[in-house]
PDB file of C-alpha atoms in Angstrom:
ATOM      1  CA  UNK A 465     -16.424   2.922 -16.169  1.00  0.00           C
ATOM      2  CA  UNK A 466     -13.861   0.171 -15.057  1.00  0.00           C
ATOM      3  CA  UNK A 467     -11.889   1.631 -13.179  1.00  0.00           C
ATOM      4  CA  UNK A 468     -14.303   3.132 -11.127  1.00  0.00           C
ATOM      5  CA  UNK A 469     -15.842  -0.088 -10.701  1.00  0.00           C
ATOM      6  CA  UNK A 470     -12.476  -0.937  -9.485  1.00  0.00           C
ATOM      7  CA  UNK A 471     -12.304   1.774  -7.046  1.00  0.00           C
ATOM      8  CA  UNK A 472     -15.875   0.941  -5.711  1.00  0.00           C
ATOM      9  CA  UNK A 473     -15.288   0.361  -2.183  1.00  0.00           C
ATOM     10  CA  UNK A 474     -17.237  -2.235  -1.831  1.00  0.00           C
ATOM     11  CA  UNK A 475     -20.263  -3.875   0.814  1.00  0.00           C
ATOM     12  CA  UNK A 476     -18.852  -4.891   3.835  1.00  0.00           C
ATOM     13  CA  UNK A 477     -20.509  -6.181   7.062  1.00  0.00           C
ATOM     14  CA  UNK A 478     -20.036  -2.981   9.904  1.00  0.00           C
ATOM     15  CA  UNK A 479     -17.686  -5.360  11.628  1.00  0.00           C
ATOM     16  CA  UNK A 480     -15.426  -5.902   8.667  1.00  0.00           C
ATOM     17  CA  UNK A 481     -15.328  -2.156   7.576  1.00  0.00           C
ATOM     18  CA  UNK A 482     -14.002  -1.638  11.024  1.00  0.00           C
ATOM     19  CA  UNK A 483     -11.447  -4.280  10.437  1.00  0.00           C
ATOM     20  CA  UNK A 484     -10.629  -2.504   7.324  1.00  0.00           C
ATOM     21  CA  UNK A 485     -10.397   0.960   8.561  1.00  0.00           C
ATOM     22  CA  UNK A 486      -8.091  -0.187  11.600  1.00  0.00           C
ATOM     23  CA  UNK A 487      -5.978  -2.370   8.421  1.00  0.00           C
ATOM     24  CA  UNK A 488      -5.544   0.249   6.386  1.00  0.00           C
ATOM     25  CA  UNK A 489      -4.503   2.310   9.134  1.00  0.00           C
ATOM     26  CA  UNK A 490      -2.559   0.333  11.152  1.00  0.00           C
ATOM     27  CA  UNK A 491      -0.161  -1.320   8.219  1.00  0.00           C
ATOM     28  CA  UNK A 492       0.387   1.553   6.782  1.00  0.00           C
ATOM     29  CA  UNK A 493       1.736   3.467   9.727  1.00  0.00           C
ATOM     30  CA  UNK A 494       4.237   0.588   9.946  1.00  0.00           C
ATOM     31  CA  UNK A 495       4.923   0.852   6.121  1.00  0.00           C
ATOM     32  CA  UNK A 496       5.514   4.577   6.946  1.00  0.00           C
ATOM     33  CA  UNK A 497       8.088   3.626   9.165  1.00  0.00           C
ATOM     34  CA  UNK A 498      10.318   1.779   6.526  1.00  0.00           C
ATOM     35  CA  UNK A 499       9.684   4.703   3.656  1.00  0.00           C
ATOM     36  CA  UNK A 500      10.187   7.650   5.658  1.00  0.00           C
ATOM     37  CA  UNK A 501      14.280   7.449   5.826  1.00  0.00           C
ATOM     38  CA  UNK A 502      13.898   6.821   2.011  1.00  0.00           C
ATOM     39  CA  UNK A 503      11.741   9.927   1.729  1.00  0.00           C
ATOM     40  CA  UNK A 504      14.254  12.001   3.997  1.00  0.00           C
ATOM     41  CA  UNK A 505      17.193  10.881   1.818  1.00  0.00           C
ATOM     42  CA  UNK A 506      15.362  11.359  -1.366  1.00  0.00           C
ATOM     43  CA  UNK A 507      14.975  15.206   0.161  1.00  0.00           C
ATOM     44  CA  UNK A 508      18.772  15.614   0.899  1.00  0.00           C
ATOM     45  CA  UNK A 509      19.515  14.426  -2.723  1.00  0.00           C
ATOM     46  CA  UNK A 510      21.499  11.146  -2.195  1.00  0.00           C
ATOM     47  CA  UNK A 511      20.033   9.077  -4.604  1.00  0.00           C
ATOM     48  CA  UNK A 512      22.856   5.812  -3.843  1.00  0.00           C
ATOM     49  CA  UNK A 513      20.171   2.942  -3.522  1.00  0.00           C
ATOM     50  CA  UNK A 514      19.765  -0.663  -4.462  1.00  0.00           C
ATOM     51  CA  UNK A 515      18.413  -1.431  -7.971  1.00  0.00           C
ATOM     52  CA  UNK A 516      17.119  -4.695  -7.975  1.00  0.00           C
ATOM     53  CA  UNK A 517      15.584  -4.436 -11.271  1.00  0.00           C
ATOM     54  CA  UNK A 518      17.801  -2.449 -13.597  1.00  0.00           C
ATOM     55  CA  UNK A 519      15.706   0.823 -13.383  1.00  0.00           C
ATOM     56  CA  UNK A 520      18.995   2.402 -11.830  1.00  0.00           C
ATOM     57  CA  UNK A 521      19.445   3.787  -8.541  1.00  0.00           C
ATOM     58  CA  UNK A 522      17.409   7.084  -8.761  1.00  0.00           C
ATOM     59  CA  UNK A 523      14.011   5.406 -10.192  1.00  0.00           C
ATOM     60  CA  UNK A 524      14.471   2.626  -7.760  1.00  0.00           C
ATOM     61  CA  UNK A 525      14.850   4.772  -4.755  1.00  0.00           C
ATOM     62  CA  UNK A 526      11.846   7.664  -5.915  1.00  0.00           C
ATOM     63  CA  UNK A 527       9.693   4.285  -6.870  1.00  0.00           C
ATOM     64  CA  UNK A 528      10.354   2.474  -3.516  1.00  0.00           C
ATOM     65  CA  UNK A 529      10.177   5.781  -1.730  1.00  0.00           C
ATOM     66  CA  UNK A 530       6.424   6.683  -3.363  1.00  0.00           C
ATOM     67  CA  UNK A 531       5.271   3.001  -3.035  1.00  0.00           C
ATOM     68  CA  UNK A 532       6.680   2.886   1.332  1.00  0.00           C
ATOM     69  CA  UNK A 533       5.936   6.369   2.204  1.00  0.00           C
ATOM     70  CA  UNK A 534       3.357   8.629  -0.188  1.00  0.00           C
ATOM     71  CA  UNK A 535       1.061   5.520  -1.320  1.00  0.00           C
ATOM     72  CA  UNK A 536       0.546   4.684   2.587  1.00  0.00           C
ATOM     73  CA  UNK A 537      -1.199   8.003   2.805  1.00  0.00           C
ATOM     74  CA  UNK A 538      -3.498   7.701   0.264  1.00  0.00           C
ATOM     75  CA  UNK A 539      -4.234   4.133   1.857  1.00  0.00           C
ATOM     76  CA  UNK A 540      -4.564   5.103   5.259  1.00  0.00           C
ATOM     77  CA  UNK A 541      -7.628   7.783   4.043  1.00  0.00           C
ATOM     78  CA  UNK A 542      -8.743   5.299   1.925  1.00  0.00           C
ATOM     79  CA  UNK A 543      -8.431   7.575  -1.744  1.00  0.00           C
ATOM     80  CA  UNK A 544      -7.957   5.232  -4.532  1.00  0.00           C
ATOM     81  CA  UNK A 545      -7.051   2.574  -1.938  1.00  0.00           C
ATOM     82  CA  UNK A 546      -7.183  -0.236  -4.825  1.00  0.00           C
ATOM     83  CA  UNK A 547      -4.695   1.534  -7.402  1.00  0.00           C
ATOM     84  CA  UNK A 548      -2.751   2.758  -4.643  1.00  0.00           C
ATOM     85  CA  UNK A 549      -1.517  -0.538  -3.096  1.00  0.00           C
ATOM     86  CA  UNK A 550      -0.675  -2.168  -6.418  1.00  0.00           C
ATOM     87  CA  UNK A 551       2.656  -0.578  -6.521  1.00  0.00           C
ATOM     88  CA  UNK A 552       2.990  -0.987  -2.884  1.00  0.00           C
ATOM     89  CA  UNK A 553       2.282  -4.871  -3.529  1.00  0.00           C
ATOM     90  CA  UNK A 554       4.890  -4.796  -6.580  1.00  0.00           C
ATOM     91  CA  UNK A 555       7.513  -3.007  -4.191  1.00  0.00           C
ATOM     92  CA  UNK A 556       6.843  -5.650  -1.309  1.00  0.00           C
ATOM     93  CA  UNK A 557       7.108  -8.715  -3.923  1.00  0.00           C
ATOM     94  CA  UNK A 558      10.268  -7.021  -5.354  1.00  0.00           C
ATOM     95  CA  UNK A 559      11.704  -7.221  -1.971  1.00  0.00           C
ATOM     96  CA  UNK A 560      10.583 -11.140  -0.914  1.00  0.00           C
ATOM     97  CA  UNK A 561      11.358 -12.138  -4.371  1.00  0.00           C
ATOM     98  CA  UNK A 562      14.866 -10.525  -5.557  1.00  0.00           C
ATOM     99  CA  UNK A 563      16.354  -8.437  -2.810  1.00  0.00           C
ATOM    100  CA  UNK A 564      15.520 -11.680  -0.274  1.00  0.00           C
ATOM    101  CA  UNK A 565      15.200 -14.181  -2.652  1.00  0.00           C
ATOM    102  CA  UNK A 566      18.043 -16.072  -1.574  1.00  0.00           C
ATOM    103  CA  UNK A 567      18.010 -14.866   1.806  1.00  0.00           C
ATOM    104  CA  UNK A 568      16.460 -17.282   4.830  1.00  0.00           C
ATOM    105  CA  UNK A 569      13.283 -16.341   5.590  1.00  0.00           C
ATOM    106  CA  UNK A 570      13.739 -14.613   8.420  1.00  0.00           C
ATOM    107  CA  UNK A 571      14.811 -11.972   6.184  1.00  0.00           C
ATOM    108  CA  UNK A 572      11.657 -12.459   3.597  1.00  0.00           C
ATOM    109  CA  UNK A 573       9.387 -12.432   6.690  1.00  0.00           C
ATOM    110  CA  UNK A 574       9.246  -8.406   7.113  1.00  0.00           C
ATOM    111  CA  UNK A 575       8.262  -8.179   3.325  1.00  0.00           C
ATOM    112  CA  UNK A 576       6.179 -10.940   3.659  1.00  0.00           C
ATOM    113  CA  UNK A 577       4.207  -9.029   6.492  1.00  0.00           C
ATOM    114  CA  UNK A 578       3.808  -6.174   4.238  1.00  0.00           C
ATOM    115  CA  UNK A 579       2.569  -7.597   1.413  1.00  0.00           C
ATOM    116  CA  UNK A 580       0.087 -10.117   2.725  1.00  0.00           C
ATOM    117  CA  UNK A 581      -2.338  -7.380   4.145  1.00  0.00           C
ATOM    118  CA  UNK A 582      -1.764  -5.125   1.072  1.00  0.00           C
ATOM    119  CA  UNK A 583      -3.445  -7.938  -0.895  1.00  0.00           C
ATOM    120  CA  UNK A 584      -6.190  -8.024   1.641  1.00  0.00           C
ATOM    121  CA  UNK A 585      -6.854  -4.419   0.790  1.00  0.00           C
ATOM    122  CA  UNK A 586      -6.880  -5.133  -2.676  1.00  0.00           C
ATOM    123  CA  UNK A 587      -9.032  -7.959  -2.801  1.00  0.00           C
ATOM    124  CA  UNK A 588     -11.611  -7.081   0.384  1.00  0.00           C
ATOM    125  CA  UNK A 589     -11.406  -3.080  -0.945  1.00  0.00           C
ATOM    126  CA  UNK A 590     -11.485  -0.060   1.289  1.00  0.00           C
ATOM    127  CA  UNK A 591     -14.307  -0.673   3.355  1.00  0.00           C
ATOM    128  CA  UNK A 592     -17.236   2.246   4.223  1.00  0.00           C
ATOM    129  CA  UNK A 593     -14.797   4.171   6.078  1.00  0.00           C
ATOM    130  CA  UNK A 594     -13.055   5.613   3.223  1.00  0.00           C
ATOM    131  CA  UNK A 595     -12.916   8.484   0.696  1.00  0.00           C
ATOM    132  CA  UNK A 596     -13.533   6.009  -2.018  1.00  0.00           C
ATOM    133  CA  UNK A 597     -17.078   5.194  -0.180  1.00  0.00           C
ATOM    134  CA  UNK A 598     -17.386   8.837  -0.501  1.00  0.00           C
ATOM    135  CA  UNK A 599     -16.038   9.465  -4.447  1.00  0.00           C
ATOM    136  CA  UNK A 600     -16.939   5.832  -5.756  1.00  0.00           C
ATOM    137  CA  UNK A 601     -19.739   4.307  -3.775  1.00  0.00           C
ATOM    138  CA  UNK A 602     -22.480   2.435  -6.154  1.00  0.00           C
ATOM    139  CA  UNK A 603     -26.060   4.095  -6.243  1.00  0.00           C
ATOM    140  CA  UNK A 604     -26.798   1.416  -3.817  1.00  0.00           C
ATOM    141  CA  UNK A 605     -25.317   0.871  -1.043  1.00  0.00           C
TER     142      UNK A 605
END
């Protein structure tokens, strides 16, 4: 019962679930742009990538390669939109925090731009325009 009070899209004005749609959309498209050279060397079998936080190399790269490229999906049609950018949140803090930490923040800024409208999503929710309206919507909405 929680977690599909979680998944509830929630009540929007028509303005904002606009704004939502054309979010969800639009950031992940971009996202999809980082995780889709991950997802083509994941498919060619060269699993050399950064590991940041000691999962190794293979987890790191199927982990950031799910969280840039096959979570976006999910986001983009709005399925499980609230689980689905937690990792993608994780992944995006992972990269501001440790792989940029020390960097200048012209380097943390990409990450940064990531992660700040994945939290939107999270908090605000899907918006009507969404398979979760569809699956999850309240009786009353």
């Amino acid at each position: 019962m929680m977690i599909r009070k979680f998944l509830q899209p929630g009540k929007l004005s028509f303005g904002a679930d606009w704004g939502m749609l054309i979010l969800r959309i639009g950031v992940s498209v971009l996202m999809m742009t980082h995780g889709f050279p991950k997802f083509q060397k994941l498919l060619a079998g060269d699993f050399g990538f950064a590991d940041p936080i000691g999962l190794g190399p293979g987890v790191s790269l199927v982990a950031t390669t799910g969280a840039e490229f096959i979570l976006p999906l999910l986001v983009m049609i709005g399925l499980c939109t609230r689980l689905a950018v937690l990792p993608i949140i994780f992944t995006m803090a992972v990269v501001v925090l440790v792989i940029h930490g020390n960097d200048e923040f012209s380097k943390q800024e990409s990450g940064l731009l990531f992660l700040i409208p994945y939290l939107c999503i999270l908090c605000a929710g899907p918006g009507k325009y969404s398979l979760d309206q569809k699956l999850f919507k309240p009786a009353r909405y």
